[in-house]
Amino acid sequence: MATTIQIKRGTSADPTNLMPGELALRLDTGELFTSDGSNIIKIGGKDLLSTSGIALQARADTFDPADATTYYFGMPGHDSTVDRNRVYIPIAGKITKAYVYWIALGTAGSAEKISVYLRKNNTSDTLLGEWETSDAGKLIAKTGLDISVAAGDYFEIKVVCPTWATNPTQVQINATIYIE
């Protein structure tokens, strides 16, 4: 059985005058009302108008990493000087997941250990993981994090490079963090 939903639009959409199955969209406020007068729409028990978290991304421009050098990246690009590539966090919550992907588009490089950290507010580092492989593509998928953040905090991704037998070239790094 198909259900039809009628949407009334306008700046004077009144949720108290809706018939069952009707929705009202107020164009001036962006509020969407259901026939019971609430301004929340749920499907399968999930509130579609609220978010349970956000994902923020950071990236490093293509570069040739040097031996025994620490890099910091966020937006835009990367630098060997900390606190130049901040990614600001717009909500309070907890960082619960982080994914960092390294791809060497040129030479993959040898298998010495590379350490990757999330650096919050240029004061605290949380180890996300380490790579010790000569694969061109490397992924860190860190879940179960519990890093409290306030709106206005910021982060950078810190990458500590070793002294390689063979240096990687044309490296790109992307990161996504999830805040709940």
PDB file of C-alpha atoms in Angstrom:
ATOM      1  CA  MET A   1       0.000   0.000   0.000  1.00  0.00           C
ATOM      2  CA  ALA A   2       1.475   3.340  -1.074  1.00  0.00           C
ATOM      3  CA  THR A   3       1.273   6.387   1.140  1.00  0.00           C
ATOM      4  CA  THR A   4       0.961   9.866  -0.293  1.00  0.00           C
ATOM      5  CA  ILE A   5       2.275  12.823   1.637  1.00  0.00           C
ATOM      6  CA  GLN A   6       1.162  16.332   0.769  1.00  0.00           C
ATOM      7  CA  ILE A   7       3.533  19.162   1.584  1.00  0.00           C
ATOM      8  CA  LYS A   8       2.145  22.627   2.192  1.00  0.00           C
ATOM      9  CA  ARG A   9       4.644  25.419   1.713  1.00  0.00           C
ATOM     10  CA  GLY A  10       4.809  29.038   2.648  1.00  0.00           C
ATOM     11  CA  THR A  11       5.824  31.373   5.411  1.00  0.00           C
ATOM     12  CA  SER A  12       2.518  30.887   7.212  1.00  0.00           C
ATOM     13  CA  ALA A  13       2.430  27.094   7.170  1.00  0.00           C
ATOM     14  CA  ASP A  14       0.537  26.230  10.342  1.00  0.00           C
ATOM     15  CA  PRO A  15       1.179  22.774  11.837  1.00  0.00           C
ATOM     16  CA  THR A  16      -2.093  22.918  13.770  1.00  0.00           C
ATOM     17  CA  ASN A  17      -4.165  22.885  10.549  1.00  0.00           C
ATOM     18  CA  LEU A  18      -2.622  19.789   8.969  1.00  0.00           C
ATOM     19  CA  MET A  19      -4.526  16.657   8.122  1.00  0.00           C
ATOM     20  CA  PRO A  20      -2.978  13.227   8.866  1.00  0.00           C
ATOM     21  CA  GLY A  21      -0.243  12.510   6.353  1.00  0.00           C
ATOM     22  CA  GLU A  22       0.399  16.175   5.546  1.00  0.00           C
ATOM     23  CA  LEU A  23       3.613  18.068   6.103  1.00  0.00           C
ATOM     24  CA  ALA A  24       4.106  21.830   6.296  1.00  0.00           C
ATOM     25  CA  LEU A  25       7.362  23.475   5.262  1.00  0.00           C
ATOM     26  CA  ARG A  26       7.926  27.011   6.536  1.00  0.00           C
ATOM     27  CA  LEU A  27      10.083  28.709   3.921  1.00  0.00           C
ATOM     28  CA  ASP A  28      11.128  31.534   6.241  1.00  0.00           C
ATOM     29  CA  THR A  29      12.524  29.259   8.991  1.00  0.00           C
ATOM     30  CA  GLY A  30      13.152  26.003   7.156  1.00  0.00           C
ATOM     31  CA  GLU A  31      11.073  24.115   9.731  1.00  0.00           C
ATOM     32  CA  LEU A  32       9.263  21.019   8.533  1.00  0.00           C
ATOM     33  CA  PHE A  33       6.207  20.057  10.577  1.00  0.00           C
ATOM     34  CA  THR A  34       4.323  16.780  10.714  1.00  0.00           C
ATOM     35  CA  SER A  35       0.574  16.477  11.149  1.00  0.00           C
ATOM     36  CA  ASP A  36       1.014  15.984  14.909  1.00  0.00           C
ATOM     37  CA  GLY A  37       2.536  19.485  15.162  1.00  0.00           C
ATOM     38  CA  SER A  38       6.098  18.408  15.809  1.00  0.00           C
ATOM     39  CA  ASN A  39       8.916  19.754  13.713  1.00  0.00           C
ATOM     40  CA  ILE A  40      10.752  16.449  13.641  1.00  0.00           C
ATOM     41  CA  ILE A  41      10.448  13.811  10.982  1.00  0.00           C
ATOM     42  CA  LYS A  42      11.352  10.269  11.904  1.00  0.00           C
ATOM     43  CA  ILE A  43      11.680   7.224   9.715  1.00  0.00           C
ATOM     44  CA  GLY A  44      12.313   3.913  11.398  1.00  0.00           C
ATOM     45  CA  GLY A  45      12.765   5.715  14.716  1.00  0.00           C
ATOM     46  CA  LYS A  46      15.656   7.848  13.385  1.00  0.00           C
ATOM     47  CA  ASP A  47      15.347  11.618  13.650  1.00  0.00           C
ATOM     48  CA  LEU A  48      16.207  12.863  10.168  1.00  0.00           C
ATOM     49  CA  LEU A  49      16.483  16.524  11.109  1.00  0.00           C
ATOM     50  CA  SER A  50      19.086  16.148  13.817  1.00  0.00           C
ATOM     51  CA  THR A  51      22.619  14.921  13.462  1.00  0.00           C
ATOM     52  CA  SER A  52      24.293  12.433  15.700  1.00  0.00           C
ATOM     53  CA  GLY A  53      27.714  13.615  14.618  1.00  0.00           C
ATOM     54  CA  ILE A  54      29.847  15.264  11.988  1.00  0.00           C
ATOM     55  CA  ALA A  55      32.828  14.249   9.900  1.00  0.00           C
ATOM     56  CA  LEU A  56      35.710  16.659   9.318  1.00  0.00           C
ATOM     57  CA  GLN A  57      38.428  16.151   6.753  1.00  0.00           C
ATOM     58  CA  ALA A  58      42.061  17.123   6.453  1.00  0.00           C
ATOM     59  CA  ARG A  59      44.536  16.604   3.658  1.00  0.00           C
ATOM     60  CA  ALA A  60      48.149  17.056   2.706  1.00  0.00           C
ATOM     61  CA  ASP A  61      49.193  18.350  -0.671  1.00  0.00           C
ATOM     62  CA  THR A  62      51.298  15.995  -2.773  1.00  0.00           C
ATOM     63  CA  PHE A  63      54.840  16.015  -1.374  1.00  0.00           C
ATOM     64  CA  ASP A  64      58.075  14.036  -1.113  1.00  0.00           C
ATOM     65  CA  PRO A  65      58.594  13.347   2.610  1.00  0.00           C
ATOM     66  CA  ALA A  66      62.091  13.890   3.957  1.00  0.00           C
ATOM     67  CA  ASP A  67      63.965  11.585   6.310  1.00  0.00           C
ATOM     68  CA  ALA A  68      63.400  12.034  10.070  1.00  0.00           C
ATOM     69  CA  THR A  69      60.886  14.850   9.583  1.00  0.00           C
ATOM     70  CA  THR A  70      57.567  15.461  11.323  1.00  0.00           C
ATOM     71  CA  TYR A  71      54.720  16.852   9.208  1.00  0.00           C
ATOM     72  CA  TYR A  72      51.451  18.436  10.302  1.00  0.00           C
ATOM     73  CA  PHE A  73      48.492  18.638   7.990  1.00  0.00           C
ATOM     74  CA  GLY A  74      44.938  19.880   8.097  1.00  0.00           C
ATOM     75  CA  MET A  75      43.549  22.561   5.816  1.00  0.00           C
ATOM     76  CA  PRO A  76      45.064  23.486   3.482  1.00  0.00           C
ATOM     77  CA  GLY A  77      48.114  21.382   2.800  1.00  0.00           C
ATOM     78  CA  HIS A  78      50.957  20.363   5.091  1.00  0.00           C
ATOM     79  CA  ASP A  79      53.944  21.854   6.862  1.00  0.00           C
ATOM     80  CA  SER A  80      56.865  20.719   8.978  1.00  0.00           C
ATOM     81  CA  THR A  81      55.943  23.521  11.419  1.00  0.00           C
ATOM     82  CA  VAL A  82      53.139  22.774  13.851  1.00  0.00           C
ATOM     83  CA  ASP A  83      49.995  24.914  14.167  1.00  0.00           C
ATOM     84  CA  ARG A  84      49.808  26.225  10.601  1.00  0.00           C
ATOM     85  CA  ASN A  85      47.094  23.942   9.160  1.00  0.00           C
ATOM     86  CA  ARG A  86      44.329  24.024  11.751  1.00  0.00           C
ATOM     87  CA  VAL A  87      40.962  22.352  11.167  1.00  0.00           C
ATOM     88  CA  TYR A  88      38.445  23.975  13.506  1.00  0.00           C
ATOM     89  CA  ILE A  89      35.767  21.896  15.223  1.00  0.00           C
ATOM     90  CA  PRO A  90      32.312  23.557  15.099  1.00  0.00           C
ATOM     91  CA  ILE A  91      30.538  21.483  17.775  1.00  0.00           C
ATOM     92  CA  ALA A  92      31.193  20.145  21.261  1.00  0.00           C
ATOM     93  CA  GLY A  93      31.386  16.376  21.577  1.00  0.00           C
ATOM     94  CA  LYS A  94      33.858  13.526  21.372  1.00  0.00           C
ATOM     95  CA  ILE A  95      36.109  12.406  18.563  1.00  0.00           C
ATOM     96  CA  THR A  96      35.208   8.735  18.265  1.00  0.00           C
ATOM     97  CA  LYS A  97      36.779   7.663  14.958  1.00  0.00           C
ATOM     98  CA  ALA A  98      39.687   8.645  12.746  1.00  0.00           C
ATOM     99  CA  TYR A  99      40.712   7.369   9.338  1.00  0.00           C
ATOM    100  CA  VAL A 100      44.030   8.312   7.750  1.00  0.00           C
ATOM    101  CA  TYR A 101      45.036   7.186   4.256  1.00  0.00           C
ATOM    102  CA  TRP A 102      48.535   7.530   2.752  1.00  0.00           C
ATOM    103  CA  ILE A 103      49.168   6.909  -0.928  1.00  0.00           C
ATOM    104  CA  ALA A 104      52.561   7.180  -2.610  1.00  0.00           C
ATOM    105  CA  LEU A 105      51.858   7.944  -6.262  1.00  0.00           C
ATOM    106  CA  GLY A 106      55.528   7.699  -7.216  1.00  0.00           C
ATOM    107  CA  THR A 107      57.901   5.407  -5.310  1.00  0.00           C
ATOM    108  CA  ALA A 108      56.236   3.442  -2.496  1.00  0.00           C
ATOM    109  CA  GLY A 109      59.286   3.646  -0.236  1.00  0.00           C
ATOM    110  CA  SER A 110      60.745   1.132   2.184  1.00  0.00           C
ATOM    111  CA  ALA A 111      59.042  -0.310   5.281  1.00  0.00           C
ATOM    112  CA  GLU A 112      60.351   1.777   8.188  1.00  0.00           C
ATOM    113  CA  LYS A 113      57.828   2.817  10.854  1.00  0.00           C
ATOM    114  CA  ILE A 114      55.681   5.946  10.284  1.00  0.00           C
ATOM    115  CA  SER A 115      53.689   7.137  13.334  1.00  0.00           C
ATOM    116  CA  VAL A 116      50.419   9.065  12.949  1.00  0.00           C
ATOM    117  CA  TYR A 117      48.807  11.200  15.670  1.00  0.00           C
ATOM    118  CA  LEU A 118      45.805  13.440  16.102  1.00  0.00           C
ATOM    119  CA  ARG A 119      47.085  16.694  17.627  1.00  0.00           C
ATOM    120  CA  LYS A 120      44.410  18.711  19.467  1.00  0.00           C
ATOM    121  CA  ASN A 121      44.842  22.447  20.119  1.00  0.00           C
ATOM    122  CA  ASN A 122      48.605  22.149  19.602  1.00  0.00           C
ATOM    123  CA  THR A 123      48.903  20.641  23.099  1.00  0.00           C
ATOM    124  CA  SER A 124      48.017  16.952  23.127  1.00  0.00           C
ATOM    125  CA  ASP A 125      48.792  14.068  20.784  1.00  0.00           C
ATOM    126  CA  THR A 126      46.786  10.851  20.493  1.00  0.00           C
ATOM    127  CA  LEU A 127      48.459   8.004  18.619  1.00  0.00           C
ATOM    128  CA  LEU A 128      46.141   6.834  15.841  1.00  0.00           C
ATOM    129  CA  GLY A 129      48.424   4.116  14.533  1.00  0.00           C
ATOM    130  CA  GLU A 130      51.637   3.214  12.770  1.00  0.00           C
ATOM    131  CA  TRP A 131      52.553   1.962   9.334  1.00  0.00           C
ATOM    132  CA  GLU A 132      55.474  -0.376   8.836  1.00  0.00           C
ATOM    133  CA  THR A 133      54.948  -1.531   5.277  1.00  0.00           C
ATOM    134  CA  SER A 134      56.341  -0.849   1.825  1.00  0.00           C
ATOM    135  CA  ASP A 135      52.830  -0.806   0.332  1.00  0.00           C
ATOM    136  CA  ALA A 136      52.084   2.361  -1.644  1.00  0.00           C
ATOM    137  CA  GLY A 137      48.646   2.667  -0.002  1.00  0.00           C
ATOM    138  CA  LYS A 138      48.304   2.555   3.781  1.00  0.00           C
ATOM    139  CA  LEU A 139      45.195   3.012   5.962  1.00  0.00           C
ATOM    140  CA  ILE A 140      44.726   3.639   9.662  1.00  0.00           C
ATOM    141  CA  ALA A 141      41.150   3.088  10.846  1.00  0.00           C
ATOM    142  CA  LYS A 142      40.999   3.987  14.530  1.00  0.00           C
ATOM    143  CA  THR A 143      37.650   3.519  16.241  1.00  0.00           C
ATOM    144  CA  GLY A 144      36.786   3.642  19.920  1.00  0.00           C
ATOM    145  CA  LEU A 145      38.431   7.012  20.448  1.00  0.00           C
ATOM    146  CA  ASP A 146      37.163   9.133  23.339  1.00  0.00           C
ATOM    147  CA  ILE A 147      38.686  12.597  22.838  1.00  0.00           C
ATOM    148  CA  SER A 148      36.531  15.392  24.278  1.00  0.00           C
ATOM    149  CA  VAL A 149      36.312  18.545  22.178  1.00  0.00           C
ATOM    150  CA  ALA A 150      34.621  21.919  22.579  1.00  0.00           C
ATOM    151  CA  ALA A 151      33.300  24.075  19.770  1.00  0.00           C
ATOM    152  CA  GLY A 152      36.274  26.146  18.637  1.00  0.00           C
ATOM    153  CA  ASP A 153      38.919  23.517  19.378  1.00  0.00           C
ATOM    154  CA  TYR A 154      41.072  22.524  16.427  1.00  0.00           C
ATOM    155  CA  PHE A 155      43.197  19.636  15.263  1.00  0.00           C
ATOM    156  CA  GLU A 156      46.005  18.730  12.917  1.00  0.00           C
ATOM    157  CA  ILE A 157      47.225  15.301  11.875  1.00  0.00           C
ATOM    158  CA  LYS A 158      50.849  14.729  12.861  1.00  0.00           C
ATOM    159  CA  VAL A 159      52.951  12.311  10.811  1.00  0.00           C
ATOM    160  CA  VAL A 160      56.395  11.332  12.145  1.00  0.00           C
ATOM    161  CA  CYS A 161      58.580  10.016   9.332  1.00  0.00           C
ATOM    162  CA  PRO A 162      61.576   7.715   9.800  1.00  0.00           C
ATOM    163  CA  THR A 163      64.922   7.694   8.053  1.00  0.00           C
ATOM    164  CA  TRP A 164      64.074   5.527   5.056  1.00  0.00           C
ATOM    165  CA  ALA A 165      66.325   3.219   3.082  1.00  0.00           C
ATOM    166  CA  THR A 166      64.199   4.288   0.076  1.00  0.00           C
ATOM    167  CA  ASN A 167      62.105   7.431   0.429  1.00  0.00           C
ATOM    168  CA  PRO A 168      58.496   7.474  -0.813  1.00  0.00           C
ATOM    169  CA  THR A 169      57.646  10.091  -3.417  1.00  0.00           C
ATOM    170  CA  GLN A 170      54.562  11.991  -4.499  1.00  0.00           C
ATOM    171  CA  VAL A 171      52.730  11.189  -1.270  1.00  0.00           C
ATOM    172  CA  GLN A 172      49.174  12.317  -0.611  1.00  0.00           C
ATOM    173  CA  ILE A 173      47.542  11.939   2.813  1.00  0.00           C
ATOM    174  CA  ASN A 174      43.844  12.286   3.604  1.00  0.00           C
ATOM    175  CA  ALA A 175      42.156  12.063   6.983  1.00  0.00           C
ATOM    176  CA  THR A 176      38.588  12.005   8.250  1.00  0.00           C
ATOM    177  CA  ILE A 177      37.635  12.351  11.901  1.00  0.00           C
ATOM    178  CA  TYR A 178      34.168  11.740  13.278  1.00  0.00           C
ATOM    179  CA  ILE A 179      32.744  13.728  16.193  1.00  0.00           C
ATOM    180  CA  GLU A 180      29.629  12.662  18.121  1.00  0.00           C
TER     181      GLU A 180
END
